[in-house]
mmCIF file of C-alpha atoms and ligand atoms in Angstrom:
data_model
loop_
_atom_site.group_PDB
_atom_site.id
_atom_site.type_symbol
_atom_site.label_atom_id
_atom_site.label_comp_id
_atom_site.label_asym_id
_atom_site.label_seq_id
_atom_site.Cartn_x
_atom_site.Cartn_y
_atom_site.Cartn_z
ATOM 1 C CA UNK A 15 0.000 0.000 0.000
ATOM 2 C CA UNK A 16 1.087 3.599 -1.187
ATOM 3 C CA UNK A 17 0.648 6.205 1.954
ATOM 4 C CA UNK A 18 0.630 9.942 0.910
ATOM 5 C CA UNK A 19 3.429 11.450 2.773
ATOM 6 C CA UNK A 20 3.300 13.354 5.773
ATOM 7 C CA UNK A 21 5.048 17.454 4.750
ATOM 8 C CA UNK A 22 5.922 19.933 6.942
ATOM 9 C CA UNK A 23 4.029 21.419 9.713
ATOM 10 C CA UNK A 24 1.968 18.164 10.749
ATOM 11 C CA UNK A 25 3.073 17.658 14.463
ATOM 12 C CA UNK A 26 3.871 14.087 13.775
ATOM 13 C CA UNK A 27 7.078 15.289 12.128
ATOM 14 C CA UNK A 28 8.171 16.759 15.296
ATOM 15 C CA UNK A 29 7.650 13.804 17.776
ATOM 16 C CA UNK A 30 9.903 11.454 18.711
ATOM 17 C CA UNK A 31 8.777 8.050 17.387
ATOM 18 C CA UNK A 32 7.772 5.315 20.129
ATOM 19 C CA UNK A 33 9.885 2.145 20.222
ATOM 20 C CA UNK A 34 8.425 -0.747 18.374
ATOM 21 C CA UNK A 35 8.361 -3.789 21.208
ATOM 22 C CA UNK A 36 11.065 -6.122 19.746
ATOM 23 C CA UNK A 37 9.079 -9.777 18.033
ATOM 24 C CA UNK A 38 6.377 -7.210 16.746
ATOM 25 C CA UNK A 39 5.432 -8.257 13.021
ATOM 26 C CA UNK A 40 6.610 -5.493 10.578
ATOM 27 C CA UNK A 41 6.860 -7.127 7.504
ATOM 28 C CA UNK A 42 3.380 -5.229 6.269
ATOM 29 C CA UNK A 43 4.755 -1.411 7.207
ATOM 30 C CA UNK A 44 8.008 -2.250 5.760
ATOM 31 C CA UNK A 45 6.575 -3.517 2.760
ATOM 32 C CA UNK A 46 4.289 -0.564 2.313
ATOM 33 C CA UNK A 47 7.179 1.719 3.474
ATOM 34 C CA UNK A 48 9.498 0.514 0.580
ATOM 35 C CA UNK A 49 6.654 0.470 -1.986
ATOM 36 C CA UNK A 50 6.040 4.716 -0.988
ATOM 37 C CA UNK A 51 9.519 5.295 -0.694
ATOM 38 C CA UNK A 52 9.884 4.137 -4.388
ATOM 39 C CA UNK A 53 6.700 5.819 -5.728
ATOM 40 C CA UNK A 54 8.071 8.618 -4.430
ATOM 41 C CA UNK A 55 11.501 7.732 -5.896
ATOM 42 C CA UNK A 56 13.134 8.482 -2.039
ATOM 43 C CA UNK A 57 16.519 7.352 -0.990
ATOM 44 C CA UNK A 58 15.305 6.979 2.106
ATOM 45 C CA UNK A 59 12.239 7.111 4.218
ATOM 46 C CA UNK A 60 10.930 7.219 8.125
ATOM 47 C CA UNK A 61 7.836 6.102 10.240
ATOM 48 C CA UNK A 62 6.672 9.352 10.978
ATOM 49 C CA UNK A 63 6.454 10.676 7.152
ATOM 50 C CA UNK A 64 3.517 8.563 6.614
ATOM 51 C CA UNK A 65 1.620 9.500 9.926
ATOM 52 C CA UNK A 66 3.240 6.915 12.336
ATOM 53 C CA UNK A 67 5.076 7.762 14.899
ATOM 54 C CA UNK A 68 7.389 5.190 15.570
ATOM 55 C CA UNK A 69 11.186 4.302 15.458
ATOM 56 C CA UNK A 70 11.534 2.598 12.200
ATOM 57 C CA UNK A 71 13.161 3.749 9.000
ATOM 58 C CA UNK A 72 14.233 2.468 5.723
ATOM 59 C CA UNK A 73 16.952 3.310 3.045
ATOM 60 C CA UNK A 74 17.569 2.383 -0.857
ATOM 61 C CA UNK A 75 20.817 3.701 -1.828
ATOM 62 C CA UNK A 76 20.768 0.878 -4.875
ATOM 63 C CA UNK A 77 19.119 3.381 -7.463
ATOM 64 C CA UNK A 78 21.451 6.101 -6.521
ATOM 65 C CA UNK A 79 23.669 3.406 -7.550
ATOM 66 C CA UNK A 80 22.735 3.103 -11.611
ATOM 67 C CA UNK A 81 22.417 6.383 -11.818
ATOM 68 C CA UNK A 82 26.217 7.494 -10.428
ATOM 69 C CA UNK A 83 29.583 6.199 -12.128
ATOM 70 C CA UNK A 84 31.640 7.435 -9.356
ATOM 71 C CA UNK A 85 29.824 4.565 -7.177
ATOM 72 C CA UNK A 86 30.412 4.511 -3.665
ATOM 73 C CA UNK A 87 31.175 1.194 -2.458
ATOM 74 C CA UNK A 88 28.960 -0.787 -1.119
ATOM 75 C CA UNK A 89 25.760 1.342 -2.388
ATOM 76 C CA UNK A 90 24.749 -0.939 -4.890
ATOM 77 C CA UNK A 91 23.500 -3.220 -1.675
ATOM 78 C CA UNK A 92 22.452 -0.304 0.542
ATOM 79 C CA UNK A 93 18.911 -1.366 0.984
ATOM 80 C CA UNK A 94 18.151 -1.634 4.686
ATOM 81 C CA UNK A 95 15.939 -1.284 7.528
ATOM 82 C CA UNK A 96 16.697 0.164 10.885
ATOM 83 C CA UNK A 97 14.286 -0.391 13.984
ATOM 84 C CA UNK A 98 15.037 0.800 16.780
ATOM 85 C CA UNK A 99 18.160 2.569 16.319
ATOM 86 C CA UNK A 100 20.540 4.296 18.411
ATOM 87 C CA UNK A 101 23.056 6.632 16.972
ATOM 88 C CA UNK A 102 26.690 5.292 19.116
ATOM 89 C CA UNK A 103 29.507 7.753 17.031
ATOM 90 C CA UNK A 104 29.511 10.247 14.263
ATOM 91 C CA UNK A 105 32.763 11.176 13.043
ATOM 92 C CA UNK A 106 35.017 12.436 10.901
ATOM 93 C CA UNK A 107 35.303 16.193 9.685
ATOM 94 C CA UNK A 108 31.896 17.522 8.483
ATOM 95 C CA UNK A 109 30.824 17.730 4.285
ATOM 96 C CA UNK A 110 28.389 19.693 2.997
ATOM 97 C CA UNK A 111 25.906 17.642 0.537
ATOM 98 C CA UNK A 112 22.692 19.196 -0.941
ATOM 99 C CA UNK A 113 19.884 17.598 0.743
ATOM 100 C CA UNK A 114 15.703 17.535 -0.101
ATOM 101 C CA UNK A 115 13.075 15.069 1.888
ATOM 102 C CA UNK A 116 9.943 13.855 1.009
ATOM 103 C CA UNK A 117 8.237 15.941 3.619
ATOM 104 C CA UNK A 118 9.552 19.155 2.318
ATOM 105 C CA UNK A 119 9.130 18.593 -1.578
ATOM 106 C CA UNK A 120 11.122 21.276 -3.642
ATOM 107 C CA UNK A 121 13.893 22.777 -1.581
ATOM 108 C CA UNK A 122 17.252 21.079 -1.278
ATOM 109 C CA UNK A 123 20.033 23.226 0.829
ATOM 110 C CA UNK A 124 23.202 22.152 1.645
ATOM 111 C CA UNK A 125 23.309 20.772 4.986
ATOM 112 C CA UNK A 126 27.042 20.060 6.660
ATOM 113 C CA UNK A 127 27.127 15.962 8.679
ATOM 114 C CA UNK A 128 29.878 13.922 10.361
ATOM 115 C CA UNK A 129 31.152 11.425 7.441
ATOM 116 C CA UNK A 130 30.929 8.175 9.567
ATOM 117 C CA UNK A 131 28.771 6.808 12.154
ATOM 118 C CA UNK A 132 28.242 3.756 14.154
ATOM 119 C CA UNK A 133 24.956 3.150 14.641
ATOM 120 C CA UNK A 134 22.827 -0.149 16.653
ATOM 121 C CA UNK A 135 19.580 -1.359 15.167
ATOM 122 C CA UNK A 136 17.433 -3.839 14.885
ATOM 123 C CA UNK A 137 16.480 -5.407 10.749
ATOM 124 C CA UNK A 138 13.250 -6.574 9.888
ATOM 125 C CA UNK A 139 13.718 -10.315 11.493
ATOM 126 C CA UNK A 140 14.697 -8.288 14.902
ATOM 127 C CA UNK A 141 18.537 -9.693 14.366
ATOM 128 C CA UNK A 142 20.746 -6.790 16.441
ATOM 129 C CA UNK A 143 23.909 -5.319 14.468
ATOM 130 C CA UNK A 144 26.260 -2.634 15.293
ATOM 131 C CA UNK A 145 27.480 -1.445 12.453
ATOM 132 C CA UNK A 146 29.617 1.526 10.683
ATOM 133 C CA UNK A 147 28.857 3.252 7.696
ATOM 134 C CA UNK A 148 30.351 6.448 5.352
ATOM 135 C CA UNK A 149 29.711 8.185 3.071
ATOM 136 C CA UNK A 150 26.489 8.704 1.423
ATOM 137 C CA UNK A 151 24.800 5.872 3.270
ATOM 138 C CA UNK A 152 25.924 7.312 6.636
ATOM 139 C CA UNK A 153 24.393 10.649 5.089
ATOM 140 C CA UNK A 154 21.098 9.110 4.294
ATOM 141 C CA UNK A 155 20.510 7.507 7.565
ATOM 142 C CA UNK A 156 21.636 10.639 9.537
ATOM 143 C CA UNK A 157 18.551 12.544 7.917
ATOM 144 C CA UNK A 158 16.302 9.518 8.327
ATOM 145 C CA UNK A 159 17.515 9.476 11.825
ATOM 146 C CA UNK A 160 16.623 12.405 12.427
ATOM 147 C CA UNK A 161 13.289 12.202 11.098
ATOM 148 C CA UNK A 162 12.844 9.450 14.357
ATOM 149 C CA UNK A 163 14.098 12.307 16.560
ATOM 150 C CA UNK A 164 11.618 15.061 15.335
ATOM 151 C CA UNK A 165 14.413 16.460 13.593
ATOM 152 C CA UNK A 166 14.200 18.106 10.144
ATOM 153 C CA UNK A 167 16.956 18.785 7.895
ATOM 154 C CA UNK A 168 16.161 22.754 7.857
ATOM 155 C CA UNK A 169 16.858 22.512 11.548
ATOM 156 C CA UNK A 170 20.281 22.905 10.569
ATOM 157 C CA UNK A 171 20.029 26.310 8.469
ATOM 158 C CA UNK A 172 21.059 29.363 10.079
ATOM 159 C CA UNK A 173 18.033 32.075 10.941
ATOM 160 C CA UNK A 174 18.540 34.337 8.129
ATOM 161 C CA UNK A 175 17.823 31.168 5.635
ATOM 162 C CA UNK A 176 15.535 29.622 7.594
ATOM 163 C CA UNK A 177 13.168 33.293 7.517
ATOM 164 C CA UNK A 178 14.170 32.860 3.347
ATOM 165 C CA UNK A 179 12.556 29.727 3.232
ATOM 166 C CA UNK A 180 9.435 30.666 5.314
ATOM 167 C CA UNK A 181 6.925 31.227 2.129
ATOM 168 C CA UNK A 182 7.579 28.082 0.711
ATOM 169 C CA UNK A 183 7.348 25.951 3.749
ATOM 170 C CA UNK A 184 4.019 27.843 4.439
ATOM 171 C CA UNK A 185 2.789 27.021 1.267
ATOM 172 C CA UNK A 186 3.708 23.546 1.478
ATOM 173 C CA UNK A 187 2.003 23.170 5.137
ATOM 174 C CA UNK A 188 -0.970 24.436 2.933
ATOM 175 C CA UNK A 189 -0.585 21.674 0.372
ATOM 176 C CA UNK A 190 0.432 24.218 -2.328
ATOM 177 C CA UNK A 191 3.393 22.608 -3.961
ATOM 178 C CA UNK A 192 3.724 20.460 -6.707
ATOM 179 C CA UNK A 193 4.954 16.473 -6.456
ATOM 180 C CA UNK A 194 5.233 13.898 -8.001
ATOM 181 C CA UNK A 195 3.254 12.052 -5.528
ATOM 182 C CA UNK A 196 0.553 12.307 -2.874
ATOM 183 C CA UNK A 197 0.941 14.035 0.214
ATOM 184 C CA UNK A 198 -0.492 15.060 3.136
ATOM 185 C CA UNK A 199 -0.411 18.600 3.659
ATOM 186 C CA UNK A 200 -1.881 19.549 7.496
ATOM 187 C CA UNK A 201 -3.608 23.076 6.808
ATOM 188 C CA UNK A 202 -5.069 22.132 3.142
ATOM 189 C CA UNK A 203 -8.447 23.854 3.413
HETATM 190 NI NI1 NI B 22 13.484 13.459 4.931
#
């Protein structure tokens, strides 16, 4: 099942999502999470951009993969979920990458991140890892962290831009913006 996805201003994107009780059957949300991150042709998606409020993301670095010769390594398998994460170590001196997000369709800013983290989590058959990633994928999941934490990647612009950007994310709270795909926009009259 396609959700519409959650943009800016609904409260859900500011929540911290809710542990999911380990043994829980997720197999259906991650299925439907996968299926809107693709309609939606997103890199990477979380709980709370389709209305649940929970600690659960996924990622599909593979089609960033195709479309890139200077492949990162490793990218061409990046297709994961993380439940239940906890962030252990970000390091490394900070890069600047252009970033966008489903829930704020049509403005990409460049947004400075720790190259490499170490990060816990849970997969979908609730097997633990610890693991370290770089790069891109360490990018992607930082923002789709985030997304767990109530954190949006604007958080990160300084006042001045933030105030620049204030039309547009008004408008988009109001459901005026163009996409692709379906959303759910929290003060459409
Ligand atoms: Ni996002």
């Amino acid at each position: 099942m396609i959700y519409p996805i959650v943009v800016y201003g609904d409260p859900v994107l500011r929540q911290r999502g809710k542990d999911i009780t380990p043994g829980t059957d997720v197999s259906q949300l991650v299925a439907d999470m996968f299926e809107t991150m693709h309609a939606a042709q997103g890199i990477g998606l979380a709980a709370p951009q389709i209305g649940k409020s929970l600690r659960l993301f996924v990622a599909d670095g593979t089609t960033l993969h195709q479309d890139d010769d200077e492949n990162e390594p490793g990218m061409d398998t990046f297709k994961k979920v993380f439940i239940n994460p906890e962030m252990l170590e970000e390091s490394g001196q900070p890069w600047v990458f252009e970033e966008g997000c489903l829930s704020i369709p049509n403005i990409r800013e460049n947004i400075s991140r720790r190259p490499r983290i170490r990060i816990r989590y849970y997969d979908e058959h609730w097997n633990l890892h610890e693991e370290e990633f770089d790069g891109m994928k360490a990018r992607i999941i930082q923002h789709e962290y985030d997304h767990i934490e109530g954190r949006l990647f604007i958080d990160y612009l300084s006042p001045l831009k933030r105030r620049m950007l204030k039309g547009k994310l008004n408008d988009i709270s109001r459901g005026q913006v163009s996409t692709e795909y379906r959303i759910l926009a929290p003060l459409r009259k």
